[in-house]
């Protein structure tokens, strides 16, 4: 018995980010980005210059192999494909007045290739790849100057791709700047030396830039759909103790702050109270308040990997590993090989929470399992990966997505993270694989870069072709 759950036109697909898979880090005029000096992700401080051990310099060489890769996405039946534009390909240093034509031409070719197969591009404007020059010379988003540079960049790409791209995301996981200020916000002041005043001021700059991008986008093409993108993480209380429940709420507010401003156009009361108590004074320039209020987003997108557990006194409990944000270990959940706790029901919860709070369309733009894969010979003699663990993970999550849709949530689509293996953001490893397509490249940089379809490739293809009905077989 199959079930019709997912709406017609549901945007099934996969997601990537330029810095994690393009490679060609200094080709055709590209400038350096913060990622080019992060050989170990967020686990060690940045290096002075790019170093050979940085896997992102070559990535999986999508820059030269995009036709082959997009063909494979089309074979899976992708309706949409999420990627990002590397800001430093368009404005190599970030503060120039004229863009780099070769960079613009590359994304023309990528989007044309997608459109050739009827795949709708979904484009992140800034995905952890602030031009390094803006980080070193201006201290990234800590400086208000970044707003103007970002406006110039987004105006350029909106104009250039106005007939090719409809769906845009302003900043990847915008709330992650609180936890990874260099990777997320290009802020070169080391995290431990960065004051909360400067950090939240940087947040304000990004929020203003996001609203400004939304305004510019709608002026350039009223059909554009602009989304915010947040790292979503529902928080559970460790016990029914009201103080633990409150701790969970406070944790969630740290994330809601970002979507509240994007959707409602103003700072919520709990944020104002927090700033007052911490003696943080957010400096508003003239017009900021109106800009935020008048340019709210069309939809809310988010990544979902895990839930969190909070308590009034978290030090009393064992802590778990996390993506960028950690928390207390949840004894009811299993963990991935990287210690990320697996919680499909949490995805249903977070979808309902967002929907109940905002009644705006939602889009899951990242979800997936980072796991070690082994390349083996399949029944047909071709090399493959028997990744039943990944299929199980995705199936369980998608079934919960289905439950949320049945709950009445308006969901636009679902793109799995790293639909083709790429370099991890947090650890910069290639062995932490998410893809339906295996890429032969190892953590030491060796490998042919050849692509192989995993077992999950055909599984996802069937999910898409049946619009999710195969999940219920
Ligand atoms: C999200 C990011 O935090 O999680 C991606 O938007 C990232 O860039 C993904 O790759 C998975 O994290 P990781 O550290 O396993 O690559």
Coordinates of C-alpha atoms and ligand atoms in Angstrom, one line a residue:
X1 CA 0.0 0.0 0.0
X2 CA 1.6 3.3 -1.1
X3 CA 0.6 6.7 0.2
X4 CA 0.5 10.1 -1.5
X5 CA 2.0 12.5 1.0
X6 CA 4.4 14.9 -0.7
X7 CA 2.8 17.7 -2.6
X8 CA 2.9 17.9 -6.4
X9 CA 5.9 19.9 -7.6
X10 CA 7.9 19.1 -4.4
X11 CA 11.5 20.1 -5.0
X12 CA 13.6 17.0 -4.5
X13 CA 17.3 17.4 -4.9
X14 CA 20.7 17.6 -3.4
X15 CA 22.9 20.3 -1.9
X16 CA 26.6 21.4 -2.1
X17 CA 28.7 24.4 -1.5
X18 CA 31.4 25.9 -3.8
X19 CA 34.2 25.9 -1.2
X20 CA 33.7 22.2 -0.4
X21 CA 33.8 20.7 -3.9
X22 CA 34.8 23.1 -6.7
X23 CA 38.5 23.1 -6.1
X24 CA 40.3 25.3 -8.7
X25 CA 40.9 27.6 -5.8
X26 CA 43.1 30.0 -7.7
X27 CA 42.0 29.5 -11.3
X28 CA 40.5 32.0 -13.7
X29 CA 41.0 34.9 -11.4
X30 CA 39.5 33.5 -8.3
X31 CA 40.7 35.2 -5.1
X32 CA 41.3 33.4 -1.8
X33 CA 38.5 32.7 0.6
X34 CA 38.6 32.0 4.3
X35 CA 38.4 28.3 3.4
X36 CA 41.7 28.3 1.6
X37 CA 43.4 28.8 4.9
X38 CA 41.4 26.3 6.9
X39 CA 43.1 23.0 6.2
X40 CA 41.5 21.3 9.3
X41 CA 38.1 23.0 9.2
X42 CA 37.2 24.5 12.5
X43 CA 39.5 22.2 14.5
X44 CA 42.6 24.3 14.3
X45 CA 43.3 28.0 13.7
X46 CA 43.6 29.3 10.1
X47 CA 47.0 29.2 8.4
X48 CA 48.7 32.3 7.0
X49 CA 48.7 31.0 3.4
X50 CA 47.0 28.1 1.6
X51 CA 48.8 24.9 2.4
X52 CA 49.0 21.7 0.3
X53 CA 47.2 19.6 2.9
X54 CA 44.1 21.7 2.5
X55 CA 41.7 19.3 0.6
X56 CA 39.5 22.2 -0.5
X57 CA 42.1 23.6 -2.9
X58 CA 41.2 20.7 -5.2
X59 CA 37.9 19.7 -3.6
X60 CA 36.4 17.1 -5.9
X61 CA 37.3 19.2 -8.9
X62 CA 33.7 20.0 -9.7
X63 CA 35.1 23.1 -11.5
X64 CA 36.3 20.9 -14.3
X65 CA 33.8 18.0 -14.0
X66 CA 30.5 19.8 -13.5
X67 CA 29.0 18.4 -16.7
X68 CA 29.6 14.8 -15.6
X69 CA 28.3 15.6 -12.1
X70 CA 25.1 17.4 -13.1
X71 CA 24.4 14.6 -15.6
X72 CA 24.4 12.2 -12.7
X73 CA 22.1 14.5 -10.6
X74 CA 19.8 14.5 -13.6
X75 CA 19.9 10.8 -13.8
X76 CA 18.7 10.7 -10.2
X77 CA 15.8 12.9 -11.3
X78 CA 16.7 16.0 -9.3
X79 CA 14.1 18.7 -9.5
X80 CA 16.4 21.2 -7.8
X81 CA 20.1 21.5 -7.1
X82 CA 21.5 23.6 -4.3
X83 CA 24.9 25.1 -4.8
X84 CA 26.6 28.3 -3.8
X85 CA 28.5 31.0 -5.7
X86 CA 32.1 31.5 -4.4
X87 CA 32.0 35.2 -3.8
X88 CA 35.8 35.4 -4.4
X89 CA 35.3 34.0 -8.0
X90 CA 33.2 37.1 -8.7
X91 CA 35.0 39.7 -6.6
X92 CA 38.4 38.1 -5.9
X93 CA 39.3 40.4 -3.0
X94 CA 35.7 41.4 -2.2
X95 CA 36.2 45.2 -2.3
X96 CA 36.7 45.7 -6.1
X97 CA 34.3 47.7 -8.1
X98 CA 34.3 45.5 -11.2
X99 CA 33.6 41.7 -11.2
X100 CA 35.7 39.0 -12.6
X101 CA 34.1 37.9 -15.9
X102 CA 35.6 34.4 -15.9
X103 CA 33.9 33.7 -12.5
X104 CA 30.6 34.9 -13.8
X105 CA 30.9 32.8 -16.9
X106 CA 31.6 29.7 -14.9
X107 CA 28.3 29.9 -13.0
X108 CA 26.5 30.7 -16.3
X109 CA 27.8 27.4 -17.5
X110 CA 26.8 25.5 -14.3
X111 CA 23.2 27.0 -14.3
X112 CA 22.8 26.4 -18.0
X113 CA 23.8 22.8 -17.5
X114 CA 21.2 22.4 -14.8
X115 CA 18.5 24.0 -16.8
X116 CA 19.3 21.8 -19.7
X117 CA 17.9 18.9 -17.6
X118 CA 15.1 20.8 -16.1
X119 CA 16.8 21.2 -12.8
X120 CA 16.0 24.4 -10.9
X121 CA 19.1 25.9 -9.3
X122 CA 18.8 26.9 -5.6
X123 CA 21.7 29.3 -4.9
X124 CA 23.4 30.3 -1.6
X125 CA 25.0 33.6 -2.0
X126 CA 27.4 33.2 0.9
X127 CA 28.3 29.7 2.2
X128 CA 31.3 29.9 4.5
X129 CA 33.4 31.5 1.8
X130 CA 34.0 35.2 2.7
X131 CA 36.9 36.5 0.5
X132 CA 40.0 36.3 2.7
X133 CA 41.0 39.9 1.9
X134 CA 37.7 41.0 3.6
X135 CA 38.6 39.0 6.6
X136 CA 42.2 40.2 6.9
X137 CA 41.7 43.8 6.0
X138 CA 38.2 44.5 7.5
X139 CA 37.7 41.8 10.1
X140 CA 34.9 40.3 8.1
X141 CA 31.3 40.9 9.1
X142 CA 32.5 42.7 12.3
X143 CA 32.9 45.6 9.9
X144 CA 29.9 47.4 8.6
X145 CA 31.8 47.9 5.3
X146 CA 31.0 44.4 4.4
X147 CA 27.3 45.3 3.8
X148 CA 28.3 47.5 0.9
X149 CA 30.6 44.9 -0.6
X150 CA 28.0 42.2 -0.3
X151 CA 25.4 44.4 -1.9
X152 CA 27.6 45.0 -4.9
X153 CA 28.3 41.3 -5.2
X154 CA 24.6 40.2 -4.9
X155 CA 23.4 42.9 -7.3
X156 CA 26.0 41.6 -9.8
X157 CA 24.8 38.0 -9.6
X158 CA 21.1 38.8 -9.4
X159 CA 21.4 40.8 -12.6
X160 CA 23.5 38.3 -14.3
X161 CA 21.4 35.2 -13.5
X162 CA 18.0 36.8 -13.3
X163 CA 16.6 34.6 -16.0
X164 CA 18.3 31.4 -14.8
X165 CA 17.9 31.3 -11.0
X166 CA 14.7 31.9 -9.1
X167 CA 15.5 30.5 -5.6
X168 CA 18.2 32.3 -3.5
X169 CA 19.5 31.9 0.1
X170 CA 21.3 34.9 1.6
X171 CA 23.7 33.3 4.1
X172 CA 24.3 29.7 4.9
X173 CA 23.4 28.8 8.5
X174 CA 23.5 32.5 9.4
X175 CA 23.3 31.7 13.1
X176 CA 26.5 29.7 13.0
X177 CA 28.5 32.9 13.2
X178 CA 27.9 32.8 17.0
X179 CA 29.9 29.5 17.1
X180 CA 32.3 29.7 14.2
X181 CA 33.0 33.4 13.6
X182 CA 35.9 33.0 11.3
X183 CA 34.4 30.3 9.0
X184 CA 30.9 31.7 9.1
X185 CA 31.6 35.4 9.3
X186 CA 35.2 35.9 8.2
X187 CA 35.9 37.5 11.5
X188 CA 39.6 37.2 12.0
X189 CA 39.7 38.1 15.7
X190 CA 40.1 34.7 17.5
X191 CA 36.9 33.6 19.0
X192 CA 38.2 33.7 22.6
X193 CA 39.2 37.3 22.2
X194 CA 36.0 38.4 20.4
X195 CA 33.6 40.4 22.6
X196 CA 29.9 39.6 22.6
X197 CA 29.4 43.2 21.7
X198 CA 31.5 42.8 18.5
X199 CA 29.9 39.4 17.7
X200 CA 26.3 40.6 17.9
X201 CA 27.2 43.7 16.0
X202 CA 28.5 41.4 13.2
X203 CA 25.3 39.5 13.4
X204 CA 23.4 42.8 12.9
X205 CA 25.5 43.6 9.9
X206 CA 24.7 40.2 8.3
X207 CA 21.0 40.6 9.1
X208 CA 20.9 44.0 7.5
X209 CA 22.8 42.7 4.5
X210 CA 20.4 39.9 4.2
X211 CA 17.4 42.2 4.2
X212 CA 19.1 44.5 1.7
X213 CA 19.8 41.5 -0.6
X214 CA 16.1 40.6 -0.3
X215 CA 15.2 44.2 -1.3
X216 CA 17.6 44.3 -4.2
X217 CA 16.5 40.9 -5.4
X218 CA 12.8 41.8 -5.5
X219 CA 13.6 45.0 -7.4
X220 CA 15.6 43.1 -10.0
X221 CA 13.1 40.3 -10.5
X222 CA 9.8 40.3 -8.5
X223 CA 9.6 36.6 -9.2
X224 CA 12.7 35.8 -7.2
X225 CA 12.1 33.7 -4.1
X226 CA 14.4 34.7 -1.3
X227 CA 15.0 32.5 1.7
X228 CA 17.0 32.8 5.0
X229 CA 19.0 29.7 5.9
X230 CA 19.5 28.7 9.6
X231 CA 21.1 25.8 11.3
X232 CA 18.0 24.2 13.0
X233 CA 18.3 22.3 16.2
X234 CA 15.3 21.6 18.4
X235 CA 16.3 21.4 22.0
X236 CA 14.9 19.0 24.6
X237 CA 15.0 19.5 28.3
X238 CA 17.1 16.9 30.1
X239 CA 14.4 16.5 32.8
X240 CA 10.9 17.9 33.3
X241 CA 12.4 20.4 35.8
X242 CA 11.0 23.8 34.7
X243 CA 14.5 25.3 34.8
X244 CA 15.7 22.7 32.4
X245 CA 12.8 23.4 30.1
X246 CA 13.6 27.0 30.3
X247 CA 17.3 26.3 29.4
X248 CA 16.1 24.5 26.3
X249 CA 13.9 27.4 25.3
X250 CA 16.8 29.8 25.8
X251 CA 19.0 27.7 23.6
X252 CA 16.4 27.7 20.9
X253 CA 16.0 31.4 21.1
X254 CA 19.6 31.8 20.1
X255 CA 18.6 30.2 16.8
X256 CA 15.1 31.7 16.6
X257 CA 16.7 35.2 16.9
X258 CA 17.8 34.8 13.3
X259 CA 14.6 33.5 11.7
X260 CA 12.4 35.9 13.8
X261 CA 14.2 38.9 12.4
X262 CA 14.2 37.5 8.8
X263 CA 10.5 36.7 9.0
X264 CA 9.1 39.4 11.4
X265 CA 11.5 42.1 10.5
X266 CA 12.5 43.2 14.0
X267 CA 14.5 42.1 17.1
X268 CA 12.3 40.1 19.5
X269 CA 11.8 41.0 23.1
X270 CA 13.9 38.1 24.4
X271 CA 16.9 39.4 22.4
X272 CA 16.5 43.0 23.7
X273 CA 16.4 41.7 27.2
X274 CA 19.6 39.6 26.6
X275 CA 21.4 42.6 25.1
X276 CA 20.4 44.8 28.1
X277 CA 21.6 42.3 30.6
X278 CA 24.8 41.7 28.8
X279 CA 25.3 45.5 28.2
X280 CA 25.4 44.9 24.5
X281 CA 24.5 48.0 22.4
X282 CA 23.6 47.1 18.8
X283 CA 24.4 50.1 16.7
X284 CA 21.7 50.7 14.2
X285 CA 22.5 53.0 11.2
X286 CA 19.8 55.2 9.9
X287 CA 17.3 53.2 8.0
X288 CA 18.3 49.8 9.4
X289 CA 15.1 49.2 11.3
X290 CA 12.9 50.1 8.3
X291 CA 15.0 47.9 6.0
X292 CA 14.6 44.9 8.3
X293 CA 10.9 45.5 8.7
X294 CA 10.1 46.1 5.0
X295 CA 12.2 43.3 3.5
X296 CA 11.3 40.0 5.1
X297 CA 12.0 36.7 3.4
X298 CA 9.7 34.7 1.1
X299 CA 10.5 31.3 2.7
X300 CA 12.6 29.8 5.5
X301 CA 15.2 27.2 4.7
X302 CA 17.3 25.3 7.2
X303 CA 19.8 22.5 7.7
X304 CA 18.9 19.7 10.1
X305 CA 21.3 17.1 11.4
X306 CA 20.5 16.6 15.1
X307 CA 18.6 17.8 18.1
X308 CA 20.2 19.1 21.3
X309 CA 19.6 18.5 25.0
X310 CA 19.8 21.3 27.5
X311 CA 19.7 21.6 31.3
X312 CA 20.0 24.4 33.9
X313 CA 23.3 22.8 35.0
X314 CA 24.7 21.0 31.9
X315 CA 28.0 20.2 33.5
X316 CA 26.2 17.6 35.6
X317 CA 25.8 15.4 32.4
X318 CA 27.9 13.9 29.7
X319 CA 28.3 16.1 26.7
X320 CA 27.8 15.0 23.1
X321 CA 29.7 15.9 19.9
X322 CA 28.1 18.4 17.6
X323 CA 28.2 19.9 14.2
X324 CA 29.1 23.4 15.2
X325 CA 27.0 23.5 18.3
X326 CA 27.2 20.8 21.0
X327 CA 25.0 19.9 24.0
X328 CA 24.3 17.1 26.5
X329 CA 24.4 13.5 25.2
X330 CA 20.9 12.2 24.6
X331 CA 20.7 8.6 26.0
X332 CA 17.8 7.7 23.8
X333 CA 19.6 8.3 20.5
X334 CA 22.3 6.6 18.5
X335 CA 25.2 8.5 17.1
X336 CA 27.0 8.7 13.8
X337 CA 30.7 7.8 13.5
X338 CA 31.4 11.4 14.2
X339 CA 29.3 11.5 17.3
X340 CA 26.4 13.4 15.8
X341 CA 23.2 12.1 17.4
X342 CA 20.6 10.8 15.0
X343 CA 17.1 12.0 15.6
X344 CA 14.5 11.7 12.7
X345 CA 11.6 12.6 15.0
X346 CA 13.5 15.9 15.8
X347 CA 13.0 16.8 12.1
X348 CA 9.3 16.5 12.4
X349 CA 9.4 18.6 15.6
X350 CA 11.4 21.4 14.1
X351 CA 9.3 21.5 10.9
X352 CA 6.2 21.9 13.1
X353 CA 7.8 24.5 15.3
X354 CA 8.8 26.7 12.4
X355 CA 5.5 26.3 10.7
X356 CA 3.5 27.0 13.9
X357 CA 5.7 30.1 14.6
X358 CA 5.6 31.7 11.1
X359 CA 3.1 30.1 8.7
X360 CA 5.7 30.7 5.9
X361 CA 6.8 28.0 3.4
X362 CA 9.7 25.9 4.6
X363 CA 12.5 24.3 2.7
X364 CA 14.9 21.6 4.1
X365 CA 18.1 22.4 2.3
X366 CA 20.5 20.1 4.2
X367 CA 20.1 16.8 5.9
X368 CA 22.2 13.6 5.7
X369 CA 24.6 11.2 7.2
X370 CA 28.3 11.7 7.2
X371 CA 29.8 8.2 7.2
X372 CA 32.9 6.2 6.1
X373 CA 32.2 4.3 2.9
X374 CA 34.0 1.3 1.4
X375 CA 34.2 0.9 -2.4
X376 CA 33.4 -2.7 -3.4
X377 CA 32.6 -4.6 -6.5
X378 CA 28.9 -4.8 -7.1
X379 CA 26.9 -7.6 -8.7
X380 CA 27.3 -6.0 -12.2
X381 CA 31.1 -5.8 -11.8
X382 CA 31.0 -2.0 -11.3
X383 CA 32.5 -0.4 -8.2
X384 CA 29.9 0.7 -5.7
X385 CA 29.2 1.3 -2.0
X386 CA 26.6 -0.8 -0.2
X387 CA 25.4 2.1 1.9
X388 CA 22.3 0.7 3.5
X389 CA 23.1 2.8 6.7
X390 CA 22.7 6.0 4.6
X391 CA 19.5 4.7 3.0
X392 CA 18.1 3.9 6.4
X393 CA 19.0 7.3 7.8
X394 CA 17.4 9.2 4.9
X395 CA 14.4 7.0 4.8
X396 CA 13.7 7.5 8.5
X397 CA 14.1 11.2 8.2
X398 CA 12.0 11.5 5.1
X399 CA 9.2 9.5 6.7
X400 CA 9.2 12.0 9.5
X401 CA 9.2 14.8 6.9
X402 CA 6.1 13.0 5.5
X403 CA 4.5 13.1 9.0
X404 CA 5.1 16.8 9.2
X405 CA 3.5 17.4 5.8
X406 CA 0.5 15.4 7.1
X407 CA 0.6 17.7 10.2
X408 CA -0.1 20.5 7.7
X409 CA 3.4 22.0 7.3
X410 CA 3.9 23.8 4.0
X411 CA 7.1 22.4 2.7
X412 CA 8.7 23.4 -0.6
X413 CA 11.4 20.8 -1.0
X414 CA 14.2 18.7 0.4
X415 CA 17.8 18.7 -0.6
X416 CA 20.2 16.1 1.0
X417 CA 23.5 17.5 2.0
X418 CA 26.5 16.5 -0.1
X419 CA 24.7 14.6 -2.8
X420 CA 28.1 13.9 -4.2
X421 CA 31.0 13.3 -1.7
X422 CA 32.8 16.5 -0.8
X423 CA 35.1 17.9 1.8
X424 CA 33.6 18.3 5.3
X425 CA 33.1 21.8 6.7
X426 CA 33.9 21.1 10.3
X427 CA 36.8 18.6 10.0
X428 CA 37.9 19.2 6.3
X429 CA 38.0 15.4 5.7
X430 CA 36.9 13.6 2.6
X431 CA 36.3 10.4 4.5
X432 CA 33.2 11.9 6.1
X433 CA 31.0 11.1 3.1
X434 CA 27.4 12.1 2.5
X435 CA 26.9 11.4 -1.2
X436 CA 24.9 9.2 -3.4
X437 CA 28.0 9.4 -5.6
X438 CA 31.3 8.2 -4.3
X439 CA 34.4 10.3 -5.2
X440 CA 37.7 8.5 -5.2
X441 CA 39.7 11.0 -3.1
X442 CA 41.2 10.3 0.3
X443 CA 42.1 12.3 3.3
X444 CA 45.7 12.4 2.2
X445 CA 44.7 13.9 -1.1
X446 CA 45.4 10.7 -3.1
X447 CA 42.8 9.2 -5.5
X448 CA 41.7 9.3 -9.1
X449 CA 38.7 11.6 -8.5
X450 CA 36.6 9.1 -10.4
X451 CA 32.9 9.0 -9.6
X452 CA 30.9 5.8 -8.7
X453 CA 27.2 5.4 -7.9
X454 CA 26.5 4.1 -4.5
X455 CA 23.5 1.8 -3.7
X456 CA 21.7 4.9 -2.4
X457 CA 21.8 6.5 -5.8
X458 CA 19.1 4.2 -7.2
X459 CA 17.2 4.3 -3.9
X460 CA 16.9 8.1 -4.1
X461 CA 16.1 8.0 -7.8
X462 CA 13.1 5.9 -6.9
X463 CA 12.1 8.2 -4.1
X464 CA 12.1 11.1 -6.5
X465 CA 10.4 9.3 -9.4
X466 CA 7.5 8.2 -7.1
X467 CA 7.4 11.6 -5.3
X468 CA 8.1 9.9 -2.1
X469 CA 5.7 7.0 -2.4
X470 CA 8.5 4.4 -2.4
X471 CA 9.2 5.4 1.2
X472 CA 6.1 3.7 2.3
X473 CA 6.5 0.4 0.4
Ligands
LIG1 C1 26.4 22.4 7.6 C2 27.1 23.2 6.5 O1 26.9 22.9 8.8 O2 26.7 21.1 7.7 C3 27.8 22.4 5.5 O3 26.2 24.1 5.9 C4 28.4 21.2 6.1 O4 28.7 23.2 4.8 C5 27.3 20.3 6.7 O5 29.2 20.5 5.2 C6 27.8 19.0 7.3 O6 28.9 19.3 8.2 P1 30.3 18.6 8.0 O7 31.1 19.2 9.1 O8 30.0 17.1 8.3 O9 30.8 18.8 6.7

